[in-house]
Amino acid sequence: MSFSFLWAAVVPGTFQADGPRTKKAIALTFDDGPGLFTERVLELLDKHKVKATFFMNGDQVRLRPQLAREVAKRGHEVGDHTWSHMNFYAFEKKNGVEKTREKAREEIRKSKIEIEKTCGVKATILRMPNGYQRPWMKAVAKEFGYALVNWTFGEDWLKMPEEKMTAEYLAQVRPGAIFLFHDGGKGREKTLNIVPKLIEKAREKGLAVVTVSGLLD
């Protein structure tokens, strides 16, 4: 699954799902943690000498504070993924735009406090659950000092053969790409197998592997 949008710098209130194609780099992102696979992802990234961006849910940060701190301690970027990973598309359909806007503020505010208190870092980027995006979300993100970031390509939650999934990820390796993976949830073995191959493919193409902010800077 991919998104295609024009690039903009990491500035509060902006939205992007792609980096500049003139920059010889890609970014790896991991959502929904810290979770059961976060420690293994960290070990993998250390092994390959790569820094990535982790979009954390506030409730998971509260559940696994030591692991959340470890992500930041190892030099990875921490992004906000709201408090509880609720489905905002479904919420909006049932409750309308105004209640959804207020719910988004509530979820972001709560997670921002938890992330900053626990990790000791100030996040500058926000990714909404399920890539939720509406024109007014940029203004909401700006209230919290965030830029909105989605992704160029990601599908590690889908049920498909690992060989096919790997091929589809590798086919998307090009300057400016932002890749979505997950360290939260269960059954992320495919992710652990695909990421090293993606790093190798990027380096074969002369592309650095960096954080989202590093890519969009």
Short mmCIF file of C-alpha atoms in Angstrom, two decimals:
data_model
loop_
_atom_site.label_atom_id
_atom_site.label_comp_id
_atom_site.label_asym_id
_atom_site.label_seq_id
_atom_site.Cartn_x
_atom_site.Cartn_y
_atom_site.Cartn_z
CA MET A 1 0.00 0.00 0.00
CA SER A 2 1.49 3.34 -0.99
CA PHE A 3 0.86 7.06 -0.74
CA SER A 4 2.08 9.70 -3.16
CA PHE A 5 2.20 13.34 -2.12
CA LEU A 6 4.44 16.31 -2.82
CA TRP A 7 7.31 16.74 -0.40
CA ALA A 8 7.49 19.50 2.18
CA ALA A 9 10.01 20.15 4.95
CA VAL A 10 9.42 19.05 8.54
CA VAL A 11 7.51 22.14 9.60
CA PRO A 12 4.58 22.06 12.05
CA GLY A 13 1.29 21.92 10.19
CA THR A 14 2.70 20.39 7.01
CA PHE A 15 1.92 16.95 5.59
CA GLN A 16 4.10 14.57 3.63
CA ALA A 17 4.35 10.91 2.74
CA ASP A 18 7.49 11.10 0.65
CA GLY A 19 10.92 12.65 0.85
CA PRO A 20 12.72 14.67 -1.83
CA ARG A 21 13.68 12.48 -4.78
CA THR A 22 16.88 14.49 -5.07
CA LYS A 23 18.07 13.17 -1.70
CA LYS A 24 20.01 9.92 -1.88
CA ALA A 25 18.37 8.35 1.14
CA ILE A 26 15.35 6.42 2.38
CA ALA A 27 13.69 6.35 5.81
CA LEU A 28 12.54 3.33 7.82
CA THR A 29 9.59 3.78 10.19
CA PHE A 30 8.09 1.42 12.76
CA ASP A 31 4.57 1.88 14.15
CA ASP A 32 2.43 0.78 17.11
CA GLY A 33 5.17 0.16 19.65
CA PRO A 34 6.94 -0.19 21.84
CA GLY A 35 5.84 -3.78 21.50
CA LEU A 36 6.83 -7.43 21.55
CA PHE A 37 9.17 -7.04 18.58
CA THR A 38 10.78 -3.69 19.42
CA GLU A 39 13.84 -5.17 21.10
CA ARG A 40 14.55 -7.41 18.11
CA VAL A 41 14.09 -4.50 15.73
CA LEU A 42 16.56 -2.45 17.77
CA GLU A 43 19.11 -5.27 17.66
CA LEU A 44 18.65 -5.56 13.91
CA LEU A 45 19.13 -1.83 13.37
CA ASP A 46 22.23 -1.82 15.58
CA LYS A 47 23.67 -4.71 13.59
CA HIS A 48 23.27 -2.78 10.34
CA LYS A 49 24.28 0.57 11.89
CA VAL A 50 21.00 2.23 10.94
CA LYS A 51 18.83 4.82 12.68
CA ALA A 52 15.05 4.71 12.17
CA THR A 53 11.88 6.48 13.29
CA PHE A 54 9.50 4.86 15.78
CA PHE A 55 5.93 6.18 15.84
CA MET A 56 4.81 5.23 19.34
CA ASN A 57 1.37 4.87 20.87
CA GLY A 58 1.08 6.53 24.26
CA ASP A 59 -0.64 3.57 25.88
CA GLN A 60 2.21 1.28 24.78
CA VAL A 61 4.79 3.74 26.08
CA ARG A 62 3.07 3.63 29.46
CA LEU A 63 2.98 -0.18 29.30
CA ARG A 64 6.67 -0.56 28.34
CA PRO A 65 8.44 2.62 29.51
CA GLN A 66 11.91 1.11 29.71
CA LEU A 67 11.69 -0.10 26.11
CA ALA A 68 10.44 3.29 24.95
CA ARG A 69 13.39 4.97 26.65
CA GLU A 70 15.77 2.48 25.05
CA VAL A 71 14.58 3.48 21.57
CA ALA A 72 15.47 7.11 22.25
CA LYS A 73 18.68 6.19 24.09
CA ARG A 74 19.98 4.36 21.02
CA GLY A 75 19.58 7.47 18.93
CA HIS A 76 16.42 6.64 17.02
CA GLU A 77 13.78 9.24 16.30
CA VAL A 78 10.56 9.08 18.30
CA GLY A 79 7.31 10.15 16.64
CA ASP A 80 3.76 10.37 18.00
CA HIS A 81 1.16 7.81 16.86
CA THR A 82 -1.65 8.98 19.20
CA TRP A 83 -2.61 7.37 22.47
CA SER A 84 -4.61 4.27 21.62
CA HIS A 85 -4.44 3.71 17.84
CA MET A 86 -8.19 4.14 17.48
CA ASN A 87 -9.79 4.02 14.03
CA PHE A 88 -10.51 7.66 13.26
CA TYR A 89 -12.17 6.86 9.95
CA ALA A 90 -14.78 4.74 11.74
CA PHE A 91 -15.12 7.31 14.53
CA GLU A 92 -15.71 10.13 12.05
CA LYS A 93 -18.31 8.13 10.15
CA LYS A 94 -20.26 7.57 13.35
CA ASN A 95 -19.70 10.89 15.15
CA GLY A 96 -18.96 13.55 12.54
CA VAL A 97 -16.05 15.89 11.93
CA GLU A 98 -16.21 18.14 15.00
CA LYS A 99 -16.21 15.30 17.52
CA THR A 100 -13.44 13.61 15.54
CA ARG A 101 -11.35 16.77 15.64
CA GLU A 102 -11.73 16.96 19.41
CA LYS A 103 -11.00 13.26 19.82
CA ALA A 104 -7.84 13.66 17.77
CA ARG A 105 -6.70 16.52 20.01
CA GLU A 106 -7.40 14.42 23.10
CA GLU A 107 -5.48 11.40 21.79
CA ILE A 108 -2.52 13.46 20.59
CA ARG A 109 -2.31 15.56 23.76
CA LYS A 110 -2.28 12.48 25.97
CA SER A 111 0.33 10.63 23.94
CA LYS A 112 2.57 13.70 23.60
CA ILE A 113 2.72 14.09 27.38
CA GLU A 114 3.49 10.40 27.91
CA ILE A 115 6.16 10.23 25.21
CA GLU A 116 8.00 13.36 26.37
CA LYS A 117 7.81 12.38 30.05
CA THR A 118 9.02 8.83 29.44
CA CYS A 119 11.52 9.20 26.61
CA GLY A 120 12.91 12.59 27.55
CA VAL A 121 12.67 13.81 23.97
CA LYS A 122 10.35 16.18 22.16
CA ALA A 123 8.69 14.59 19.14
CA THR A 124 8.24 16.79 16.07
CA ILE A 125 6.32 14.41 13.81
CA LEU A 126 2.92 12.75 14.03
CA ARG A 127 1.50 9.78 12.15
CA MET A 128 -2.20 9.16 12.61
CA PRO A 129 -3.46 5.56 12.94
CA ASN A 130 -4.32 3.96 9.60
CA GLY A 131 -2.80 6.99 7.90
CA TYR A 132 -5.89 9.01 8.81
CA GLN A 133 -5.79 12.32 6.98
CA ARG A 134 -8.18 15.20 6.49
CA PRO A 135 -7.37 18.80 5.41
CA TRP A 136 -8.05 20.06 8.94
CA MET A 137 -5.60 17.58 10.50
CA LYS A 138 -2.67 19.80 9.53
CA ALA A 139 -3.99 22.57 11.77
CA VAL A 140 -4.55 20.14 14.64
CA ALA A 141 -1.02 18.78 14.26
CA LYS A 142 0.36 22.31 14.23
CA GLU A 143 -1.29 23.02 17.60
CA PHE A 144 1.08 20.43 19.08
CA GLY A 145 4.13 21.49 17.07
CA TYR A 146 3.88 18.48 14.77
CA ALA A 147 4.29 17.85 11.08
CA LEU A 148 2.09 15.03 9.74
CA VAL A 149 3.95 12.13 8.14
CA ASN A 150 2.47 9.11 6.36
CA TRP A 151 4.47 6.77 4.14
CA THR A 152 5.46 5.96 0.58
CA PHE A 153 5.02 2.21 0.90
CA GLY A 154 4.10 -0.35 3.54
CA GLU A 155 2.19 -3.62 3.79
CA ASP A 156 3.77 -5.78 6.49
CA TRP A 157 0.39 -6.26 8.18
CA LEU A 158 -1.10 -7.99 5.14
CA LYS A 159 -1.41 -11.75 4.81
CA MET A 160 0.73 -12.66 1.83
CA PRO A 161 3.73 -14.91 1.15
CA GLU A 162 6.95 -13.45 2.51
CA GLU A 163 8.68 -13.79 -0.86
CA LYS A 164 6.00 -11.68 -2.56
CA MET A 165 6.00 -9.08 0.22
CA THR A 166 9.78 -8.82 0.12
CA ALA A 167 9.78 -8.30 -3.64
CA GLU A 168 7.16 -5.57 -3.38
CA TYR A 169 9.10 -3.68 -0.71
CA LEU A 170 12.37 -3.93 -2.64
CA ALA A 171 10.69 -2.68 -5.81
CA GLN A 172 9.90 0.59 -4.01
CA VAL A 173 13.49 1.40 -3.03
CA ARG A 174 14.32 4.80 -4.54
CA PRO A 175 15.45 8.23 -3.33
CA GLY A 176 13.05 9.84 -0.86
CA ALA A 177 10.98 6.76 -0.01
CA ILE A 178 9.50 6.42 3.48
CA PHE A 179 8.86 2.78 4.39
CA LEU A 180 6.26 1.65 6.92
CA PHE A 181 6.82 -1.37 9.16
CA HIS A 182 5.48 -2.34 12.59
CA ASP A 183 7.23 -3.26 15.83
CA GLY A 184 3.95 -3.39 17.77
CA GLY A 185 1.44 -6.19 17.60
CA LYS A 186 2.06 -9.86 16.88
CA GLY A 187 3.47 -11.85 13.99
CA ARG A 188 6.15 -9.43 12.80
CA GLU A 189 8.63 -12.13 11.76
CA LYS A 190 8.30 -11.12 8.10
CA THR A 191 9.25 -7.58 9.04
CA LEU A 192 12.40 -8.79 10.76
CA ASN A 193 13.35 -10.72 7.62
CA ILE A 194 12.51 -7.98 5.11
CA VAL A 195 14.20 -5.01 6.79
CA PRO A 196 17.81 -6.29 6.34
CA LYS A 197 17.14 -6.97 2.66
CA LEU A 198 15.69 -3.50 2.25
CA ILE A 199 18.75 -1.93 3.88
CA GLU A 200 21.03 -3.97 1.62
CA LYS A 201 19.04 -2.97 -1.49
CA ALA A 202 19.20 0.70 -0.54
CA ARG A 203 22.95 0.57 -0.04
CA GLU A 204 23.40 -1.22 -3.36
CA LYS A 205 21.67 1.77 -4.95
CA GLY A 206 23.89 4.22 -3.10
CA LEU A 207 21.13 5.32 -0.73
CA ALA A 208 21.62 6.08 2.96
CA VAL A 209 19.09 4.80 5.50
CA VAL A 210 18.03 7.62 7.82
CA THR A 211 15.27 8.87 10.12
CA VAL A 212 12.25 10.71 8.76
CA SER A 213 13.58 14.05 9.98
CA GLY A 214 16.94 13.24 8.45
CA LEU A 215 15.26 12.54 5.13
CA LEU A 216 13.07 15.63 5.13
CA ASP A 217 15.63 18.04 6.58
#
